Amino acid sequence: MSTGSAGRVTRTTPRRPRRASTERGDAGTLRTTLRAADGVPVDALYEPGHLGARGPAIVLAHGFTGDLERPHVRRAAAVFAQYAGVVTFTFRGHGKSGGTSTVGDREVLDLAAAVAWARSLGHARVVTVGFSMGGSVVLRHAALHRPPQEDGTGRGRAEAHADAVVAVSAPARWYYRGTAPMRRLHWLVTRRSGRVVGRHVLRTRIHHREWDPVPLSPAGAVPLIAPTPLLIVHGDRDPYFPVDHPRMLADAAAGSAELWLEPGMGHAENAAGDELLARVATWAVGRFSTGGTGRGAEHGY
C-alpha cells in the first residue's frame, strides 16, 4: 500500500534516524521521536530493565491499530522488561507517530529506526518481537537488514539488524480473507468508509493507495533470515490466521526456525498471557547466554 516498497528503500544507503528532544523519566526511561529513513516521525519509548545497556534489548513491534501506549502493549513490555531492556514504538499512521499506515510495507523502516536506536543506547544484542502485523514486519525486516558479514558485506543498514527474531500471530501470506476478522480488516483498509472508521474510531490513519510493488511476503522473507535465530509463536485458536500460516512459515525456514503452537491461544498481544510472554523473553535472552538456537522443534505448552 505504498508508492514504493520498504525493500526498495533499504537497498539504498539511507541517513541515520534523526532524534528530536528526548524526555527522561523515572528509572532511566527515555521518550523520543525517531525519524525513519523516509523521514516519518516515530514515537518511541525506552525502558532499560535491570541490566541496562549491559544486557540485550527487546524491540516490541505492535499489531495493526495498536500503539506503544495501549494497555496490551504496555503489559507485554512490562513482562519483557524483567528480562531485558525494552524499546516500544508506534508504527506510522498510529497514535502519536506521523505518516499513514501501509499495513506492513514501509513499517519495516519504523522498526529499523527503533532497532538502530536501541543499539545507539549501548545494547550490543537486539531481539525483535512482533505481533500480528508487527510479526510480518519483524520477518521482512530481518530479511532486508542482514547482520554484517566477516568480509564486511551485508544488506541494509548493519546497525539496524536483529540478532534474533520472534514473530507472534503473524500471517504467512498477503491478501488472506479466509476468516471473518480478516474480511473486516480488508474492508477497513480498502474502502474509503473503512479508512474513515480507522481514523476516527481506531486512531489509525491508513494509506489510500494499493501496494505497488507488492512487498516480499512473510513466507518469502523467512528463508533469508537464517542463520539469525527465529521463533514462530501462534495460537491454535487464532481467529485471524489459522494454523496453516505458522506451519507455512516454519516450512519456509526449512529447519532453521522454532515453532510453538500454543493450545487455546487466540490472536496477538491480547491473547498472549504473561507466562507465554515470559517464555518468549527467556528464549530471546537465551540466544546470547547459551549460544543455542533450538531450531527445528515444534512445542505445545
mmCIF file of C-alpha atoms in Angstrom:
data_model
loop_
_atom_site.group_PDB
_atom_site.id
_atom_site.type_symbol
_atom_site.label_atom_id
_atom_site.label_comp_id
_atom_site.label_asym_id
_atom_site.label_seq_id
_atom_site.Cartn_x
_atom_site.Cartn_y
_atom_site.Cartn_z
ATOM 1 C CA MET A 1 0.000 0.000 0.000
ATOM 2 C CA SER A 2 2.652 2.466 -0.952
ATOM 3 C CA THR A 3 4.185 4.050 -3.989
ATOM 4 C CA GLY A 4 7.498 2.375 -3.226
ATOM 5 C CA SER A 5 8.272 -0.653 -1.094
ATOM 6 C CA ALA A 6 10.377 -0.744 2.023
ATOM 7 C CA GLY A 7 12.559 -3.303 0.333
ATOM 8 C CA ARG A 8 13.463 -0.825 -2.352
ATOM 9 C CA VAL A 9 14.358 1.839 0.200
ATOM 10 C CA THR A 10 16.547 -0.420 2.315
ATOM 11 C CA ARG A 11 18.739 -1.339 -0.645
ATOM 12 C CA THR A 12 19.951 2.249 -0.721
ATOM 13 C CA THR A 13 22.083 3.886 1.953
ATOM 14 C CA PRO A 14 19.563 5.943 3.951
ATOM 15 C CA ARG A 15 20.503 8.520 6.520
ATOM 16 C CA ARG A 16 20.619 7.566 10.179
ATOM 17 C CA PRO A 17 17.357 8.309 12.003
ATOM 18 C CA ARG A 18 17.369 11.804 13.469
ATOM 19 C CA ARG A 19 16.147 12.191 17.018
ATOM 20 C CA ALA A 20 14.116 15.010 18.467
ATOM 21 C CA SER A 21 14.496 16.169 22.059
ATOM 22 C CA THR A 22 14.389 13.253 24.476
ATOM 23 C CA GLU A 23 12.292 13.227 27.644
ATOM 24 C CA ARG A 24 13.832 11.414 30.598
ATOM 25 C CA GLY A 25 11.544 9.674 33.036
ATOM 26 C CA ASP A 26 11.755 7.566 36.155
ATOM 27 C CA ALA A 27 14.071 4.537 36.332
ATOM 28 C CA GLY A 28 16.063 5.676 33.325
ATOM 29 C CA THR A 29 13.215 5.626 30.806
ATOM 30 C CA LEU A 30 13.526 7.727 27.657
ATOM 31 C CA ARG A 31 10.755 9.014 25.355
ATOM 32 C CA THR A 32 11.706 10.430 21.971
ATOM 33 C CA THR A 33 10.675 10.866 18.357
ATOM 34 C CA LEU A 34 12.785 8.894 15.898
ATOM 35 C CA ARG A 35 12.942 9.530 12.163
ATOM 36 C CA ALA A 36 12.504 6.586 9.829
ATOM 37 C CA ALA A 37 14.733 6.503 6.750
ATOM 38 C CA ASP A 38 11.976 8.142 4.672
ATOM 39 C CA GLY A 39 11.545 10.951 7.222
ATOM 40 C CA VAL A 40 8.386 9.761 9.001
ATOM 41 C CA PRO A 41 8.439 10.629 12.743
ATOM 42 C CA VAL A 42 8.137 7.585 15.005
ATOM 43 C CA ASP A 43 7.134 7.845 18.670
ATOM 44 C CA ALA A 44 9.409 5.631 20.813
ATOM 45 C CA LEU A 45 9.947 4.707 24.470
ATOM 46 C CA TYR A 46 12.939 3.008 26.118
ATOM 47 C CA GLU A 47 12.968 1.124 29.425
ATOM 48 C CA PRO A 48 16.469 -0.021 30.415
ATOM 49 C CA GLY A 49 15.489 -3.007 32.563
ATOM 50 C CA HIS A 50 17.630 -4.171 35.472
ATOM 51 C CA LEU A 51 20.770 -4.736 33.370
ATOM 52 C CA GLY A 52 20.617 -1.538 31.337
ATOM 53 C CA ALA A 53 22.835 -1.425 28.261
ATOM 54 C CA ARG A 54 24.925 -4.331 29.594
ATOM 55 C CA GLY A 55 22.131 -6.721 28.627
ATOM 56 C CA PRO A 56 20.216 -7.342 25.410
ATOM 57 C CA ALA A 57 17.298 -5.213 24.259
ATOM 58 C CA ILE A 58 13.898 -6.370 23.032
ATOM 59 C CA VAL A 59 12.224 -4.154 20.430
ATOM 60 C CA LEU A 60 8.457 -4.714 20.500
ATOM 61 C CA ALA A 61 6.503 -4.258 17.255
ATOM 62 C CA HIS A 62 2.763 -3.973 17.930
ATOM 63 C CA GLY A 63 -0.139 -5.125 15.805
ATOM 64 C CA PHE A 64 -2.389 -3.136 13.461
ATOM 65 C CA THR A 65 -4.401 -0.390 15.266
ATOM 66 C CA GLY A 66 -2.105 -0.591 18.310
ATOM 67 C CA ASP A 67 0.430 1.878 19.679
ATOM 68 C CA LEU A 68 3.000 1.964 22.452
ATOM 69 C CA GLU A 69 0.504 3.395 24.952
ATOM 70 C CA ARG A 70 -2.163 0.701 24.546
ATOM 71 C CA PRO A 71 -2.625 -1.424 27.698
ATOM 72 C CA HIS A 72 -1.872 -4.738 25.962
ATOM 73 C CA VAL A 73 1.391 -3.328 24.583
ATOM 74 C CA ARG A 74 2.374 -1.911 27.975
ATOM 75 C CA ARG A 75 1.640 -5.259 29.625
ATOM 76 C CA ALA A 76 3.906 -7.116 27.171
ATOM 77 C CA ALA A 77 6.628 -4.503 27.617
ATOM 78 C CA ALA A 78 6.407 -4.819 31.418
ATOM 79 C CA VAL A 79 6.980 -8.582 31.206
ATOM 80 C CA PHE A 80 9.862 -8.207 28.755
ATOM 81 C CA ALA A 81 11.478 -5.533 30.969
ATOM 82 C CA GLN A 82 12.038 -8.194 33.639
ATOM 83 C CA TYR A 83 14.500 -9.867 31.266
ATOM 84 C CA ALA A 84 15.995 -7.145 29.051
ATOM 85 C CA GLY A 85 15.916 -3.513 28.072
ATOM 86 C CA VAL A 86 12.771 -2.765 26.063
ATOM 87 C CA VAL A 87 12.065 -0.383 23.194
ATOM 88 C CA THR A 88 8.419 0.094 22.316
ATOM 89 C CA PHE A 89 7.438 2.322 19.430
ATOM 90 C CA THR A 90 4.359 3.292 17.475
ATOM 91 C CA PHE A 91 4.133 2.388 13.807
ATOM 92 C CA ARG A 92 3.447 5.134 11.266
ATOM 93 C CA GLY A 93 -0.188 6.112 10.970
ATOM 94 C CA HIS A 94 -0.869 5.049 14.563
ATOM 95 C CA GLY A 95 -1.072 7.074 17.778
ATOM 96 C CA LYS A 96 1.448 9.901 18.044
ATOM 97 C CA SER A 97 3.638 8.797 15.129
ATOM 98 C CA GLY A 98 3.366 10.581 11.807
ATOM 99 C CA GLY A 99 2.525 9.385 8.323
ATOM 100 C CA THR A 100 -0.056 6.822 7.276
ATOM 101 C CA SER A 101 -0.153 3.080 7.803
ATOM 102 C CA THR A 102 0.869 0.908 4.855
ATOM 103 C CA VAL A 103 -0.230 -2.198 6.784
ATOM 104 C CA GLY A 104 3.198 -3.808 6.971
ATOM 105 C CA ASP A 105 5.136 -2.456 3.983
ATOM 106 C CA ARG A 106 7.067 0.689 4.908
ATOM 107 C CA GLU A 107 6.663 -0.130 8.584
ATOM 108 C CA VAL A 108 9.951 -2.008 8.146
ATOM 109 C CA LEU A 109 11.609 1.426 8.166
ATOM 110 C CA ASP A 110 9.997 2.293 11.511
ATOM 111 C CA LEU A 111 11.303 -0.917 13.049
ATOM 112 C CA ALA A 112 14.782 -0.303 11.627
ATOM 113 C CA ALA A 113 14.845 3.124 13.295
ATOM 114 C CA ALA A 114 13.833 1.583 16.635
ATOM 115 C CA VAL A 115 16.490 -1.147 16.403
ATOM 116 C CA ALA A 116 19.164 1.395 15.499
ATOM 117 C CA TRP A 117 18.094 3.499 18.495
ATOM 118 C CA ALA A 118 18.447 0.510 20.824
ATOM 119 C CA ARG A 119 21.993 -0.027 19.543
ATOM 120 C CA SER A 120 22.805 3.667 19.909
ATOM 121 C CA LEU A 121 21.865 3.361 23.600
ATOM 122 C CA GLY A 122 24.616 0.770 24.038
ATOM 123 C CA HIS A 123 22.839 -2.571 23.550
ATOM 124 C CA ALA A 124 25.134 -4.935 21.652
ATOM 125 C CA ARG A 125 22.375 -7.537 21.168
ATOM 126 C CA VAL A 126 18.865 -6.686 19.979
ATOM 127 C CA VAL A 127 15.870 -9.022 19.571
ATOM 128 C CA THR A 128 12.789 -8.002 17.599
ATOM 129 C CA VAL A 129 9.417 -9.333 18.776
ATOM 130 C CA GLY A 130 6.412 -8.611 16.566
ATOM 131 C CA PHE A 131 2.712 -9.327 16.982
ATOM 132 C CA SER A 132 0.306 -9.871 14.045
ATOM 133 C CA MET A 133 1.157 -7.087 11.550
ATOM 134 C CA GLY A 134 4.253 -6.460 13.650
ATOM 135 C CA GLY A 135 5.083 -10.140 13.243
ATOM 136 C CA SER A 136 5.126 -9.789 9.469
ATOM 137 C CA VAL A 137 7.254 -6.664 9.836
ATOM 138 C CA VAL A 138 9.937 -8.319 12.012
ATOM 139 C CA LEU A 139 10.244 -11.130 9.449
ATOM 140 C CA ARG A 140 10.670 -8.781 6.490
ATOM 141 C CA HIS A 141 12.979 -6.508 8.493
ATOM 142 C CA ALA A 142 15.257 -9.457 9.331
ATOM 143 C CA ALA A 143 15.385 -10.470 5.676
ATOM 144 C CA LEU A 144 16.205 -6.943 4.479
ATOM 145 C CA HIS A 145 18.620 -5.929 7.257
ATOM 146 C CA ARG A 146 21.225 -8.642 7.464
ATOM 147 C CA PRO A 147 23.971 -8.812 10.103
ATOM 148 C CA PRO A 148 27.385 -7.675 8.860
ATOM 149 C CA GLN A 149 29.498 -10.476 7.395
ATOM 150 C CA GLU A 150 33.115 -11.220 8.197
ATOM 151 C CA ASP A 151 34.125 -9.755 4.848
ATOM 152 C CA GLY A 152 32.273 -6.535 5.692
ATOM 153 C CA THR A 153 29.411 -7.156 3.281
ATOM 154 C CA GLY A 154 25.753 -7.228 4.164
ATOM 155 C CA ARG A 155 22.419 -5.895 3.011
ATOM 156 C CA GLY A 156 20.578 -2.982 4.576
ATOM 157 C CA ARG A 157 21.918 -0.898 7.460
ATOM 158 C CA ALA A 158 24.120 -3.050 9.660
ATOM 159 C CA GLU A 159 23.295 -1.120 12.850
ATOM 160 C CA ALA A 160 19.595 -1.864 12.283
ATOM 161 C CA HIS A 161 19.868 -5.660 12.088
ATOM 162 C CA ALA A 162 18.277 -8.022 14.627
ATOM 163 C CA ASP A 163 20.281 -10.688 16.447
ATOM 164 C CA ALA A 164 17.181 -12.846 16.997
ATOM 165 C CA VAL A 165 13.589 -12.618 15.799
ATOM 166 C CA VAL A 166 10.215 -13.619 17.282
ATOM 167 C CA ALA A 167 7.009 -13.483 15.206
ATOM 168 C CA VAL A 168 3.779 -13.939 17.175
ATOM 169 C CA SER A 169 0.438 -14.488 15.377
ATOM 170 C CA ALA A 170 1.991 -13.445 12.065
ATOM 171 C CA PRO A 171 0.437 -14.071 8.654
ATOM 172 C CA ALA A 172 2.370 -16.169 6.152
ATOM 173 C CA ARG A 173 0.908 -14.626 3.017
ATOM 174 C CA TRP A 174 -0.740 -11.408 1.885
ATOM 175 C CA TYR A 175 -4.389 -10.785 0.972
ATOM 176 C CA TYR A 176 -5.715 -13.586 3.173
ATOM 177 C CA ARG A 177 -9.508 -13.331 3.582
ATOM 178 C CA GLY A 178 -10.368 -16.792 4.850
ATOM 179 C CA THR A 179 -11.744 -15.638 8.222
ATOM 180 C CA ALA A 180 -14.393 -13.097 9.163
ATOM 181 C CA PRO A 181 -11.944 -10.841 11.082
ATOM 182 C CA MET A 182 -9.666 -10.666 8.046
ATOM 183 C CA ARG A 183 -12.583 -9.818 5.760
ATOM 184 C CA ARG A 184 -13.469 -6.962 8.108
ATOM 185 C CA LEU A 185 -9.853 -5.819 8.123
ATOM 186 C CA HIS A 186 -9.775 -5.755 4.311
ATOM 187 C CA TRP A 187 -12.908 -3.581 4.326
ATOM 188 C CA LEU A 188 -11.207 -1.254 6.816
ATOM 189 C CA VAL A 189 -8.106 -0.914 4.635
ATOM 190 C CA THR A 190 -9.502 -0.913 1.091
ATOM 191 C CA ARG A 191 -12.744 1.098 1.425
ATOM 192 C CA ARG A 192 -12.931 4.834 1.984
ATOM 193 C CA SER A 193 -15.642 4.355 4.604
ATOM 194 C CA GLY A 194 -13.425 1.801 6.351
ATOM 195 C CA ARG A 195 -10.493 4.192 6.436
ATOM 196 C CA VAL A 196 -12.741 6.852 7.979
ATOM 197 C CA VAL A 197 -13.620 4.395 10.737
ATOM 198 C CA GLY A 198 -9.931 3.597 11.123
ATOM 199 C CA ARG A 199 -9.010 7.254 11.558
ATOM 200 C CA HIS A 200 -11.790 8.375 13.873
ATOM 201 C CA VAL A 201 -12.590 5.231 15.861
ATOM 202 C CA LEU A 202 -9.372 3.191 15.865
ATOM 203 C CA ARG A 203 -6.889 6.127 15.804
ATOM 204 C CA THR A 204 -5.233 4.616 12.733
ATOM 205 C CA ARG A 205 -4.569 6.639 9.594
ATOM 206 C CA ILE A 206 -4.439 4.249 6.626
ATOM 207 C CA HIS A 207 -2.791 4.955 3.277
ATOM 208 C CA HIS A 208 -5.320 5.061 0.446
ATOM 209 C CA ARG A 209 -3.169 3.521 -2.301
ATOM 210 C CA GLU A 210 -2.613 -0.138 -3.009
ATOM 211 C CA TRP A 211 0.825 -1.692 -2.702
ATOM 212 C CA ASP A 212 2.952 -1.054 -5.776
ATOM 213 C CA PRO A 213 5.068 -3.102 -5.909
ATOM 214 C CA VAL A 214 3.722 -5.792 -3.586
ATOM 215 C CA PRO A 215 6.303 -6.269 -0.789
ATOM 216 C CA LEU A 216 8.082 -9.518 -0.082
ATOM 217 C CA SER A 217 5.682 -11.855 1.729
ATOM 218 C CA PRO A 218 6.445 -13.113 5.240
ATOM 219 C CA ALA A 219 6.886 -16.679 3.922
ATOM 220 C CA GLY A 220 9.185 -15.318 1.223
ATOM 221 C CA ALA A 221 11.227 -13.456 3.828
ATOM 222 C CA VAL A 222 11.781 -16.398 6.178
ATOM 223 C CA PRO A 223 14.375 -18.266 4.053
ATOM 224 C CA LEU A 224 16.525 -15.109 4.013
ATOM 225 C CA ILE A 225 16.721 -14.812 7.819
ATOM 226 C CA ALA A 226 18.994 -17.757 8.692
ATOM 227 C CA PRO A 227 21.372 -18.080 10.467
ATOM 228 C CA THR A 228 19.692 -15.463 12.694
ATOM 229 C CA PRO A 229 17.648 -17.400 15.326
ATOM 230 C CA LEU A 230 13.914 -17.308 14.585
ATOM 231 C CA LEU A 231 10.965 -18.233 16.813
ATOM 232 C CA ILE A 232 7.412 -18.500 15.431
ATOM 233 C CA VAL A 233 4.595 -18.408 18.012
ATOM 234 C CA HIS A 234 0.943 -18.970 17.139
ATOM 235 C CA GLY A 235 -2.293 -19.887 18.884
ATOM 236 C CA ASP A 236 -4.317 -22.860 17.708
ATOM 237 C CA ARG A 237 -7.498 -20.786 18.200
ATOM 238 C CA ASP A 238 -6.328 -17.687 16.354
ATOM 239 C CA PRO A 239 -9.494 -16.152 14.803
ATOM 240 C CA TYR A 240 -7.484 -14.215 12.181
ATOM 241 C CA PHE A 241 -4.903 -16.678 10.847
ATOM 242 C CA PRO A 242 -5.402 -20.468 11.181
ATOM 243 C CA VAL A 243 -2.509 -22.780 11.941
ATOM 244 C CA ASP A 244 -1.574 -23.305 8.291
ATOM 245 C CA HIS A 245 0.032 -19.833 8.479
ATOM 246 C CA PRO A 246 2.651 -20.612 11.162
ATOM 247 C CA ARG A 247 3.273 -24.014 9.597
ATOM 248 C CA MET A 248 3.874 -22.374 6.232
ATOM 249 C CA LEU A 249 6.376 -20.034 7.870
ATOM 250 C CA ALA A 250 8.118 -22.927 9.616
ATOM 251 C CA ASP A 251 8.248 -24.931 6.376
ATOM 252 C CA ALA A 252 9.779 -21.940 4.600
ATOM 253 C CA ALA A 253 12.518 -21.887 7.250
ATOM 254 C CA ALA A 254 13.492 -25.449 6.290
ATOM 255 C CA GLY A 255 14.534 -26.388 9.817
ATOM 256 C CA SER A 256 16.136 -23.083 10.796
ATOM 257 C CA ALA A 257 13.225 -21.861 12.960
ATOM 258 C CA GLU A 258 11.498 -22.988 16.143
ATOM 259 C CA LEU A 259 7.689 -23.238 16.153
ATOM 260 C CA TRP A 260 5.497 -23.002 19.248
ATOM 261 C CA LEU A 261 1.826 -23.813 18.669
ATOM 262 C CA GLU A 262 0.020 -22.624 21.796
ATOM 263 C CA PRO A 263 -3.115 -24.586 22.794
ATOM 264 C CA GLY A 264 -6.135 -22.381 23.412
ATOM 265 C CA MET A 265 -4.385 -19.148 22.442
ATOM 266 C CA GLY A 266 -6.161 -16.565 20.303
ATOM 267 C CA HIS A 267 -4.540 -13.659 18.473
ATOM 268 C CA ALA A 268 -1.540 -11.440 19.220
ATOM 269 C CA GLU A 269 -0.822 -9.326 22.325
ATOM 270 C CA ASN A 270 -4.295 -9.546 23.854
ATOM 271 C CA ALA A 271 -4.186 -13.351 23.774
ATOM 272 C CA ALA A 272 -0.569 -13.747 24.923
ATOM 273 C CA GLY A 273 -0.582 -14.362 28.664
ATOM 274 C CA ASP A 274 2.199 -13.265 30.976
ATOM 275 C CA GLU A 275 3.529 -16.838 31.188
ATOM 276 C CA LEU A 276 3.904 -17.059 27.405
ATOM 277 C CA LEU A 277 5.482 -13.598 27.231
ATOM 278 C CA ALA A 278 7.964 -14.665 29.913
ATOM 279 C CA ARG A 279 8.851 -17.775 27.893
ATOM 280 C CA VAL A 280 9.345 -15.640 24.785
ATOM 281 C CA ALA A 281 11.636 -13.287 26.705
ATOM 282 C CA THR A 282 13.561 -16.231 28.168
ATOM 283 C CA TRP A 283 14.040 -17.653 24.664
ATOM 284 C CA ALA A 284 15.172 -14.247 23.411
ATOM 285 C CA VAL A 285 17.816 -13.585 26.041
ATOM 286 C CA GLY A 286 18.836 -17.251 25.990
ATOM 287 C CA ARG A 287 20.135 -16.827 22.454
ATOM 288 C CA PHE A 288 23.054 -14.913 23.949
ATOM 289 C CA SER A 289 23.601 -16.681 27.274
ATOM 290 C CA THR A 290 23.649 -20.251 25.919
ATOM 291 C CA GLY A 291 24.533 -19.855 22.265
ATOM 292 C CA GLY A 292 21.870 -22.419 21.326
ATOM 293 C CA THR A 293 19.169 -21.888 18.716
ATOM 294 C CA GLY A 294 16.758 -24.714 19.481
ATOM 295 C CA ARG A 295 15.972 -24.998 15.801
ATOM 296 C CA GLY A 296 13.601 -27.352 14.160
ATOM 297 C CA ALA A 297 11.374 -28.059 17.179
ATOM 298 C CA GLU A 298 7.614 -27.638 17.481
ATOM 299 C CA HIS A 299 6.320 -27.182 21.022
ATOM 300 C CA GLY A 300 2.909 -27.162 22.611
ATOM 301 C CA TYR A 301 2.575 -25.983 26.212
#
